[in-house]
Amino acid sequence: MRKLIPLLMLLLLLPVAALAASADMTLTPEEYGFTYTLQAEGNEFVVLIWEGKNETGRRTLYSENGHFEGRVELPCTGMGGKVTVTVQNLKQNRLASKSITLPEAADYAAPTGKANATVKDLTLEETPQGFRYAFTAPGTDYMMLYYRSKQESAVFPVYPVDDAGRYEGEVAAPLTYCRTLFTVQVRNAKGQQKDEATCRKAWAIPAMPEAREGRLSGVVVCIDPGHQENGQFVREPIGPGLSGTTVGKGGMAQGKVTLRKEDIVVLETAMILREVLMAQGATVVLTRDVQDVFHTNIERCEIAEAAGAHVMLRLHCNNSSNQNKTGIQIYCPLNSDYARAVASPEEYRLMGETLMNCMKDAVGYERKDGTGVTRLNDNYIGNNWAKMPVFLVEMGYMSNVGEDIKLATPEYQTLLAQGMAEGVYQIALLRGWGDAAGHAD
Ligand SMILES: [Zn+2]
């Protein structure tokens, strides 16, 4: 009997614990969508998930104070019907769940006519918004187009563009992350699959930000988004003054739940970092702004040198077999001739830890909580060949569910970028670069 008491107490405590982890959610059904307000104390990021008959989706939301509100568009739910909405925290625990019934939209008209034929020549083309499709289904009045990605799915009628039963059009899938795979099916009116194909969402280079004056005027930053979509293995000497050669690792981290790959996450973050740095006056050069390119590690250093960069930031994401592992890591070179010409190990460590503190402050990690490690070593070719201060920044662990979800979002990428920009400014003060030194260059 004695042993039962603690168990009983635990059972009594459970509802309280569950309540503490819950969120207050209000949903208002509307035509073609719903609005939500959500109070989830202590959560900067939550994942909103909705499931209706014709479409599903998930979106990561960010708020500094745990209050979230907005509208979800459901363009394929004109006939109305039940939609279940769930909110999860970054550990994928359910904070709230509710079902609502959407009204039939005033302008909704179900498609009519013949919608069954042999489908021929289904082709897909990547676009930055989603994909372009084309197929032929002779003698039909409409067909149903279905797609799904890791973030969303939808099914809706499409209509022929000519009398020969030729179909073509563009689909925007705004929730789907760049380079994520789409599976696309053409279905008949009964929902039976007639053909299927796949493609990815395309990468489009964001417009070049306007050059500005600011506290980083006169400072040249080289951003090196690590990896590329089609990695190659190239043997290169480890570093000047170091013996041996090594093959740069082609392996990349991949998101535990998003399945996103490191090469695209670092490229997206690099573009945001460019914007943040340029808004503060810096001149920015990138080692790559596309996915389909190949630069070896030494070539990346040469790009930074040719640009006259004061500093090189090499963006990467981490991976560990321990899925609980989180945090930032910064690597600096130690013994290469170029590293020694740049700074003493003590100076390098100071710069690395300065950058680390700025990044931890920006993303909300405590400075002393063990989520950040700064190391000096000879392990990285792309560090050893840099003739300017270089920092390999592992921005987070894609093997951790929460960091994977965060790293995929532009809001978290922006926090990281702001932290790195602050770090560049602090290092510019230390080193006396540009306007940061108190005089124009
Ligand atoms: Zn990497």
Short mmCIF file of C-alpha atoms and ligand atoms in Angstrom, two decimals:
data_model
loop_
_atom_site.label_atom_id
_atom_site.label_comp_id
_atom_site.label_asym_id
_atom_site.label_seq_id
_atom_site.Cartn_x
_atom_site.Cartn_y
_atom_site.Cartn_z
CA MET A 1 0.00 0.00 0.00
CA ARG A 2 2.83 2.35 0.87
CA LYS A 3 4.24 1.99 -2.64
CA LEU A 4 0.93 3.04 -4.13
CA ILE A 5 0.89 6.41 -2.45
CA PRO A 6 3.68 8.03 -4.50
CA LEU A 7 2.06 6.66 -7.66
CA LEU A 8 -1.27 8.16 -6.62
CA MET A 9 0.36 11.47 -5.92
CA LEU A 10 2.00 11.37 -9.32
CA LEU A 11 -1.36 10.73 -10.96
CA LEU A 12 -2.86 13.65 -9.09
CA LEU A 13 0.00 15.89 -10.19
CA LEU A 14 -0.19 14.91 -13.84
CA PRO A 15 -3.19 17.05 -14.86
CA VAL A 16 -1.48 20.07 -13.28
CA ALA A 17 1.69 19.42 -15.24
CA ALA A 18 -0.29 18.95 -18.44
CA LEU A 19 -2.12 22.20 -17.80
CA ALA A 20 1.13 24.08 -17.28
CA ALA A 21 2.31 22.92 -20.70
CA SER A 22 -0.91 23.82 -22.48
CA ALA A 23 -1.75 26.88 -24.54
CA ASP A 24 -4.87 28.98 -24.73
CA MET A 25 -6.13 28.89 -28.33
CA THR A 26 -9.06 30.68 -29.94
CA LEU A 27 -10.05 29.83 -33.51
CA THR A 28 -12.49 31.73 -35.71
CA PRO A 29 -13.71 29.88 -38.80
CA GLU A 30 -14.09 32.02 -41.91
CA GLU A 31 -14.58 31.47 -45.62
CA TYR A 32 -11.41 29.90 -47.04
CA GLY A 33 -9.54 29.91 -43.77
CA PHE A 34 -9.52 30.70 -40.09
CA THR A 35 -7.91 33.14 -37.70
CA TYR A 36 -6.14 32.08 -34.53
CA THR A 37 -5.00 33.69 -31.34
CA LEU A 38 -2.75 31.69 -29.12
CA GLN A 39 -1.18 32.28 -25.75
CA ALA A 40 1.69 29.87 -25.08
CA GLU A 41 3.77 31.24 -22.20
CA GLY A 42 7.45 30.48 -22.40
CA ASN A 43 7.39 29.47 -26.06
CA GLU A 44 9.12 31.69 -28.59
CA PHE A 45 8.47 29.14 -31.31
CA VAL A 46 5.43 26.93 -31.77
CA VAL A 47 4.27 24.79 -34.68
CA LEU A 48 0.71 25.31 -35.89
CA ILE A 49 -0.70 22.27 -37.69
CA TRP A 50 -4.03 22.05 -39.50
CA GLU A 51 -5.77 19.14 -41.17
CA GLY A 52 -8.85 19.43 -43.33
CA LYS A 53 -10.34 17.19 -45.98
CA ASN A 54 -8.71 18.94 -48.94
CA GLU A 55 -5.62 20.47 -47.43
CA THR A 56 -3.18 20.17 -44.57
CA GLY A 57 -0.31 22.35 -43.46
CA ARG A 58 2.14 23.25 -40.77
CA ARG A 59 3.84 26.52 -40.05
CA THR A 60 6.41 27.47 -37.41
CA LEU A 61 5.40 30.66 -35.62
CA TYR A 62 7.71 33.01 -33.74
CA SER A 63 6.83 35.51 -31.04
CA GLU A 64 9.01 37.14 -28.39
CA ASN A 65 6.30 36.97 -25.72
CA GLY A 66 4.44 33.74 -26.41
CA HIS A 67 1.45 35.50 -27.98
CA PHE A 68 0.62 34.44 -31.51
CA GLU A 69 -2.13 35.53 -33.86
CA GLY A 70 -2.78 35.38 -37.56
CA ARG A 71 -4.83 33.86 -40.33
CA VAL A 72 -4.40 30.56 -42.14
CA GLU A 73 -5.53 30.54 -45.77
CA LEU A 74 -7.36 27.41 -46.93
CA PRO A 75 -7.97 28.12 -50.63
CA CYS A 76 -8.98 24.49 -51.34
CA THR A 77 -11.68 24.37 -48.64
CA GLY A 78 -14.39 26.41 -50.43
CA MET A 79 -16.94 23.65 -49.76
CA GLY A 80 -16.40 24.15 -46.04
CA GLY A 81 -16.06 21.36 -43.52
CA LYS A 82 -14.14 20.23 -40.50
CA VAL A 83 -10.59 21.37 -39.85
CA THR A 84 -8.55 20.15 -36.87
CA VAL A 85 -5.94 22.57 -35.56
CA THR A 86 -3.11 21.50 -33.28
CA VAL A 87 -0.29 23.46 -31.68
CA GLN A 88 2.98 21.79 -30.73
CA ASN A 89 6.03 23.09 -28.91
CA LEU A 90 9.56 22.49 -30.19
CA LYS A 91 9.64 19.10 -28.49
CA GLN A 92 6.58 18.16 -30.55
CA ASN A 93 4.40 18.03 -27.45
CA ARG A 94 0.80 19.03 -28.03
CA LEU A 95 -0.07 22.34 -26.39
CA ALA A 96 -3.61 22.68 -27.74
CA SER A 97 -5.96 21.04 -30.23
CA LYS A 98 -9.39 22.02 -31.51
CA SER A 99 -11.71 21.25 -34.39
CA ILE A 100 -13.71 23.89 -36.22
CA THR A 101 -16.18 23.79 -39.10
CA LEU A 102 -15.61 26.19 -41.95
CA PRO A 103 -18.64 27.63 -43.76
CA GLU A 104 -19.21 26.90 -47.44
CA ALA A 105 -17.86 29.93 -49.31
CA ALA A 106 -20.50 32.09 -51.03
CA ASP A 107 -18.70 31.79 -54.36
CA TYR A 108 -17.98 28.07 -54.09
CA ALA A 109 -19.05 25.92 -57.04
CA ALA A 110 -18.10 22.26 -57.24
CA PRO A 111 -16.49 21.32 -60.57
CA THR A 112 -18.75 19.44 -62.96
CA GLY A 113 -18.34 17.35 -66.09
CA LYS A 114 -16.03 14.50 -67.09
CA ALA A 115 -12.94 14.07 -64.97
CA ASN A 116 -11.51 10.69 -65.86
CA ALA A 117 -9.05 9.81 -68.61
CA THR A 118 -5.65 8.36 -69.20
CA VAL A 119 -3.14 11.00 -68.17
CA LYS A 120 -0.14 11.48 -70.44
CA ASP A 121 3.11 13.39 -70.27
CA LEU A 122 2.94 14.67 -66.70
CA THR A 123 5.90 17.01 -66.30
CA LEU A 124 6.88 19.26 -63.42
CA GLU A 125 9.21 22.21 -63.32
CA GLU A 126 10.72 23.80 -60.22
CA THR A 127 9.74 27.37 -59.41
CA PRO A 128 10.69 29.54 -56.42
CA GLN A 129 7.01 29.58 -55.38
CA GLY A 130 6.24 25.90 -55.88
CA PHE A 131 6.08 24.10 -59.20
CA ARG A 132 4.74 24.30 -62.74
CA TYR A 133 2.80 21.32 -64.08
CA ALA A 134 1.74 20.13 -67.50
CA PHE A 135 -0.11 17.01 -68.64
CA THR A 136 -2.68 15.80 -71.13
CA ALA A 137 -6.04 14.20 -70.29
CA PRO A 138 -8.06 14.18 -73.52
CA GLY A 139 -11.83 14.54 -73.32
CA THR A 140 -11.97 15.79 -69.74
CA ASP A 141 -13.60 18.90 -68.31
CA TYR A 142 -11.34 18.95 -65.25
CA MET A 143 -8.93 16.79 -63.29
CA MET A 144 -7.92 16.86 -59.64
CA LEU A 145 -4.36 17.91 -58.86
CA TYR A 146 -2.87 16.73 -55.58
CA TYR A 147 0.48 17.61 -54.08
CA ARG A 148 2.22 17.06 -50.81
CA SER A 149 5.48 18.13 -49.24
CA LYS A 150 6.81 17.76 -45.71
CA GLN A 151 4.99 20.98 -44.77
CA GLU A 152 1.67 20.90 -46.64
CA SER A 153 -0.71 19.04 -48.93
CA ALA A 154 -3.68 20.06 -51.06
CA VAL A 155 -6.05 18.72 -53.68
CA PHE A 156 -8.00 20.98 -56.06
CA PRO A 157 -9.54 20.94 -59.55
CA VAL A 158 -7.55 22.08 -62.56
CA TYR A 159 -9.00 22.82 -65.99
CA PRO A 160 -7.75 22.20 -69.54
CA VAL A 161 -6.24 25.10 -71.44
CA ASP A 162 -7.34 23.82 -74.89
CA ASP A 163 -9.73 21.41 -76.62
CA ALA A 164 -7.05 18.73 -76.82
CA GLY A 165 -7.19 18.23 -73.07
CA ARG A 166 -3.88 19.94 -72.43
CA TYR A 167 -3.41 21.11 -68.84
CA GLU A 168 -0.76 23.46 -67.56
CA GLY A 169 -0.37 25.90 -64.73
CA GLU A 170 1.61 27.05 -61.73
CA VAL A 171 1.04 26.08 -58.12
CA ALA A 172 2.24 28.20 -55.22
CA ALA A 173 3.06 26.25 -52.09
CA PRO A 174 4.08 28.97 -49.64
CA LEU A 175 4.55 26.72 -46.59
CA THR A 176 6.98 24.39 -48.32
CA TYR A 177 10.63 25.12 -47.60
CA CYS A 178 13.03 25.73 -50.43
CA ARG A 179 14.56 22.52 -51.92
CA THR A 180 11.88 20.38 -50.25
CA LEU A 181 10.41 17.60 -52.36
CA PHE A 182 6.91 17.74 -53.83
CA THR A 183 5.02 14.61 -54.77
CA VAL A 184 2.40 15.57 -57.35
CA GLN A 185 -0.46 13.39 -58.55
CA VAL A 186 -3.14 13.83 -61.17
CA ARG A 187 -6.35 12.19 -59.93
CA ASN A 188 -9.80 11.60 -61.36
CA ALA A 189 -13.05 12.84 -59.78
CA LYS A 190 -13.17 9.81 -57.49
CA GLY A 191 -9.71 10.57 -56.16
CA GLN A 192 -7.99 7.73 -57.99
CA GLN A 193 -4.42 8.40 -58.96
CA LYS A 194 -3.80 8.59 -62.72
CA ASP A 195 -0.18 9.74 -62.76
CA GLU A 196 2.54 10.90 -60.38
CA ALA A 197 5.80 12.85 -60.52
CA THR A 198 8.14 14.66 -58.14
CA CYS A 199 10.22 17.82 -58.06
CA ARG A 200 11.69 20.24 -55.53
CA LYS A 201 10.97 23.84 -54.72
CA ALA A 202 13.50 26.04 -56.49
CA TRP A 203 16.04 28.36 -54.90
CA ALA A 204 15.89 31.96 -56.11
CA ILE A 205 18.67 34.40 -55.21
CA PRO A 206 17.17 37.27 -53.17
CA ALA A 207 17.65 40.75 -54.61
CA MET A 208 20.89 42.51 -53.69
CA PRO A 209 20.20 44.84 -50.75
CA GLU A 210 20.94 48.54 -51.13
CA ALA A 211 24.38 49.65 -49.92
CA ARG A 212 24.16 51.84 -46.80
CA GLU A 213 26.36 53.74 -44.40
CA GLY A 214 26.55 52.50 -40.82
CA ARG A 215 28.72 51.32 -37.98
CA LEU A 216 30.22 48.63 -40.26
CA SER A 217 31.10 51.03 -43.11
CA GLY A 218 34.55 50.18 -44.42
CA VAL A 219 34.35 46.59 -43.16
CA VAL A 220 34.41 43.82 -45.77
CA VAL A 221 32.83 40.53 -44.71
CA CYS A 222 33.07 37.28 -46.66
CA ILE A 223 30.18 34.93 -45.94
CA ASP A 224 30.84 31.32 -46.89
CA PRO A 225 27.66 29.22 -46.87
CA GLY A 226 29.06 25.73 -46.36
CA HIS A 227 28.63 22.85 -48.83
CA GLN A 228 26.58 22.93 -52.05
CA GLU A 229 23.82 20.78 -53.45
CA ASN A 230 26.02 18.41 -55.40
CA GLY A 231 29.09 17.94 -53.24
CA GLN A 232 32.34 16.57 -54.59
CA PHE A 233 35.26 15.08 -52.74
CA VAL A 234 38.51 16.90 -53.41
CA ARG A 235 41.83 16.22 -51.73
CA GLU A 236 43.60 19.40 -50.63
CA PRO A 237 46.60 20.20 -48.42
CA ILE A 238 45.47 20.70 -44.82
CA GLY A 239 47.05 24.10 -44.46
CA PRO A 240 50.16 26.24 -44.93
CA GLY A 241 52.84 25.05 -42.54
CA LEU A 242 50.83 21.91 -41.71
CA SER A 243 51.72 18.53 -43.14
CA GLY A 244 49.41 16.30 -45.08
CA THR A 245 46.36 16.46 -47.26
CA THR A 246 42.76 15.64 -46.54
CA VAL A 247 39.47 15.23 -48.34
CA GLY A 248 36.91 17.86 -47.44
CA LYS A 249 33.88 16.16 -46.00
CA GLY A 250 31.05 16.05 -48.50
CA GLY A 251 28.61 14.83 -45.85
CA MET A 252 25.98 17.23 -44.68
CA ALA A 253 23.70 17.54 -41.69
CA GLN A 254 20.02 16.86 -42.33
CA GLY A 255 17.00 17.98 -40.35
CA LYS A 256 15.58 15.42 -37.94
CA VAL A 257 11.96 16.33 -38.71
CA THR A 258 12.09 18.85 -41.55
CA LEU A 259 14.48 16.62 -43.56
CA ARG A 260 16.04 19.86 -44.80
CA LYS A 261 19.69 19.74 -45.74
CA GLU A 262 22.45 21.86 -44.31
CA ASP A 263 23.48 23.38 -47.67
CA ILE A 264 20.16 25.19 -48.14
CA VAL A 265 19.71 26.22 -44.50
CA VAL A 266 23.14 27.90 -44.45
CA LEU A 267 22.49 29.55 -47.82
CA GLU A 268 19.20 31.04 -46.60
CA THR A 269 20.88 32.27 -43.43
CA ALA A 270 23.77 33.72 -45.45
CA MET A 271 21.32 35.80 -47.47
CA ILE A 272 19.72 37.19 -44.32
CA LEU A 273 23.15 37.83 -42.83
CA ARG A 274 24.14 39.74 -45.98
CA GLU A 275 21.08 41.94 -45.56
CA VAL A 276 21.74 42.59 -41.85
CA LEU A 277 25.44 43.37 -42.43
CA MET A 278 24.78 45.63 -45.41
CA ALA A 279 22.09 47.52 -43.45
CA GLN A 280 24.90 48.36 -40.98
CA GLY A 281 27.21 49.57 -43.74
CA ALA A 282 29.36 46.49 -44.36
CA THR A 283 30.52 45.38 -47.79
CA VAL A 284 29.62 41.71 -48.25
CA VAL A 285 30.97 39.06 -50.58
CA LEU A 286 29.55 35.54 -50.76
CA THR A 287 31.45 32.43 -51.79
CA ARG A 288 28.21 31.18 -53.34
CA ASP A 289 24.67 32.42 -53.76
CA VAL A 290 23.34 29.37 -55.60
CA GLN A 291 23.04 25.67 -54.84
CA ASP A 292 24.45 24.29 -58.04
CA VAL A 293 28.09 25.32 -57.77
CA PHE A 294 31.29 23.76 -56.57
CA HIS A 295 34.08 25.46 -54.65
CA THR A 296 36.75 23.60 -52.74
CA ASN A 297 37.64 24.84 -49.26
CA ILE A 298 40.84 26.51 -50.48
CA GLU A 299 38.93 28.24 -53.30
CA ARG A 300 36.51 29.65 -50.72
CA CYS A 301 39.44 31.23 -48.88
CA GLU A 302 40.74 32.63 -52.16
CA ILE A 303 37.39 34.30 -52.82
CA ALA A 304 37.58 35.97 -49.39
CA GLU A 305 41.15 37.10 -50.02
CA ALA A 306 40.42 38.46 -53.51
CA ALA A 307 37.57 40.53 -52.02
CA GLY A 308 39.90 42.02 -49.43
CA ALA A 309 37.71 40.64 -46.64
CA HIS A 310 38.52 41.68 -43.09
CA VAL A 311 36.75 38.61 -41.77
CA MET A 312 35.30 35.34 -43.08
CA LEU A 313 32.23 33.70 -41.57
CA ARG A 314 31.75 30.08 -42.60
CA LEU A 315 28.18 28.97 -41.95
CA HIS A 316 27.44 25.35 -41.13
CA CYS A 317 24.92 23.28 -39.15
CA ASN A 318 25.82 20.50 -36.80
CA ASN A 319 24.83 16.87 -36.50
CA SER A 320 25.16 14.45 -33.59
CA SER A 321 24.08 10.91 -32.77
CA ASN A 322 22.96 12.39 -29.44
CA GLN A 323 19.64 13.92 -30.45
CA ASN A 324 19.42 15.98 -27.26
CA LYS A 325 22.53 17.94 -28.14
CA THR A 326 21.88 21.62 -28.92
CA GLY A 327 23.81 24.84 -29.23
CA ILE A 328 26.35 26.76 -31.24
CA GLN A 329 29.96 25.85 -31.91
CA ILE A 330 32.67 28.13 -33.30
CA TYR A 331 35.95 26.84 -34.70
CA CYS A 332 39.05 28.96 -35.30
CA PRO A 333 42.35 27.86 -36.86
CA LEU A 334 45.30 27.24 -34.56
CA ASN A 335 48.70 26.38 -36.06
CA SER A 336 48.63 27.17 -39.78
CA ASP A 337 51.09 29.83 -40.94
CA TYR A 338 48.20 32.03 -42.08
CA ALA A 339 46.37 31.68 -38.76
CA ARG A 340 49.53 32.63 -36.83
CA ALA A 341 49.99 35.68 -39.04
CA VAL A 342 46.41 36.77 -38.24
CA ALA A 343 46.39 36.43 -34.45
CA SER A 344 47.85 34.62 -31.48
CA PRO A 345 45.80 31.72 -30.12
CA GLU A 346 44.74 33.98 -27.21
CA GLU A 347 43.57 36.70 -29.59
CA TYR A 348 41.79 34.16 -31.76
CA ARG A 349 40.05 32.70 -28.73
CA LEU A 350 38.97 36.17 -27.61
CA MET A 351 37.51 36.92 -31.05
CA GLY A 352 35.78 33.54 -31.22
CA GLU A 353 34.26 33.91 -27.77
CA THR A 354 33.18 37.47 -28.56
CA LEU A 355 31.29 36.19 -31.60
CA MET A 356 29.88 33.31 -29.54
CA ASN A 357 28.54 35.60 -26.80
CA CYS A 358 26.87 37.87 -29.35
CA MET A 359 25.21 34.89 -31.02
CA LYS A 360 24.04 33.36 -27.75
CA ASP A 361 22.60 36.70 -26.62
CA ALA A 362 20.77 37.04 -29.94
CA VAL A 363 19.13 33.61 -29.93
CA GLY A 364 18.37 33.57 -26.22
CA TYR A 365 20.91 31.04 -24.95
CA GLU A 366 22.49 31.79 -21.58
CA ARG A 367 26.17 32.67 -21.98
CA LYS A 368 27.25 30.09 -19.42
CA ASP A 369 24.77 27.29 -20.00
CA GLY A 370 27.05 25.03 -22.05
CA THR A 371 25.15 25.53 -25.32
CA GLY A 372 28.15 27.17 -26.95
CA VAL A 373 31.68 25.94 -27.47
CA THR A 374 34.57 27.86 -29.04
CA ARG A 375 37.50 25.73 -30.18
CA LEU A 376 40.83 26.30 -31.89
CA ASN A 377 42.25 23.45 -33.95
CA ASP A 378 43.88 22.46 -37.24
CA ASN A 379 40.99 20.32 -38.47
CA TYR A 380 39.45 22.55 -41.11
CA ILE A 381 41.13 23.28 -44.46
CA GLY A 382 38.76 26.20 -45.02
CA ASN A 383 39.96 27.77 -41.76
CA ASN A 384 43.66 27.03 -42.17
CA TRP A 385 43.97 28.75 -45.57
CA ALA A 386 42.25 32.00 -44.55
CA LYS A 387 44.52 35.04 -44.47
CA MET A 388 42.01 36.99 -42.36
CA PRO A 389 40.22 36.13 -39.11
CA VAL A 390 37.96 33.19 -39.93
CA PHE A 391 35.19 31.61 -37.90
CA LEU A 392 33.49 28.35 -38.75
CA VAL A 393 30.09 28.73 -37.12
CA GLU A 394 28.03 25.62 -36.46
CA MET A 395 24.72 27.43 -35.96
CA GLY A 396 22.83 24.58 -34.32
CA TYR A 397 22.13 20.85 -34.37
CA MET A 398 19.89 19.64 -37.16
CA SER A 399 19.81 16.29 -35.36
CA ASN A 400 17.84 17.95 -32.55
CA VAL A 401 14.12 18.30 -33.28
CA GLY A 402 13.78 21.79 -31.79
CA GLU A 403 16.88 23.25 -33.39
CA ASP A 404 16.01 21.66 -36.73
CA ILE A 405 12.57 23.31 -36.65
CA LYS A 406 14.08 26.65 -35.60
CA LEU A 407 16.93 26.57 -38.13
CA ALA A 408 14.39 26.11 -40.92
CA THR A 409 12.59 29.36 -40.09
CA PRO A 410 13.57 32.82 -41.35
CA GLU A 411 12.86 34.24 -37.88
CA TYR A 412 15.52 32.12 -36.20
CA GLN A 413 17.90 32.61 -39.13
CA THR A 414 17.43 36.35 -38.58
CA LEU A 415 18.27 36.06 -34.87
CA LEU A 416 21.43 34.15 -35.78
CA ALA A 417 22.32 36.76 -38.41
CA GLN A 418 21.81 39.62 -35.95
CA GLY A 419 24.05 37.86 -33.47
CA MET A 420 26.77 37.33 -36.07
CA ALA A 421 26.55 40.96 -37.23
CA GLU A 422 26.94 42.15 -33.64
CA GLY A 423 29.92 39.80 -33.32
CA VAL A 424 31.51 41.25 -36.47
CA TYR A 425 31.05 44.74 -35.02
CA GLN A 426 32.61 43.78 -31.69
CA ILE A 427 35.55 42.12 -33.47
CA ALA A 428 35.90 45.19 -35.73
CA LEU A 429 36.28 47.26 -32.55
CA LEU A 430 38.95 44.87 -31.26
CA ARG A 431 40.83 44.89 -34.55
CA GLY A 432 40.27 48.54 -35.54
CA TRP A 433 38.51 47.90 -38.86
CA GLY A 434 36.63 50.53 -40.84
CA ASP A 435 34.36 53.05 -39.12
CA ALA A 436 34.14 50.78 -36.09
CA ALA A 437 37.62 52.02 -35.18
CA GLY A 438 36.25 55.56 -34.91
CA HIS A 439 37.77 56.83 -38.15
CA ALA A 440 36.82 56.48 -41.78
CA ASP A 441 39.03 54.11 -43.74
ZN ZN B 1 28.79 21.53 -42.64
#
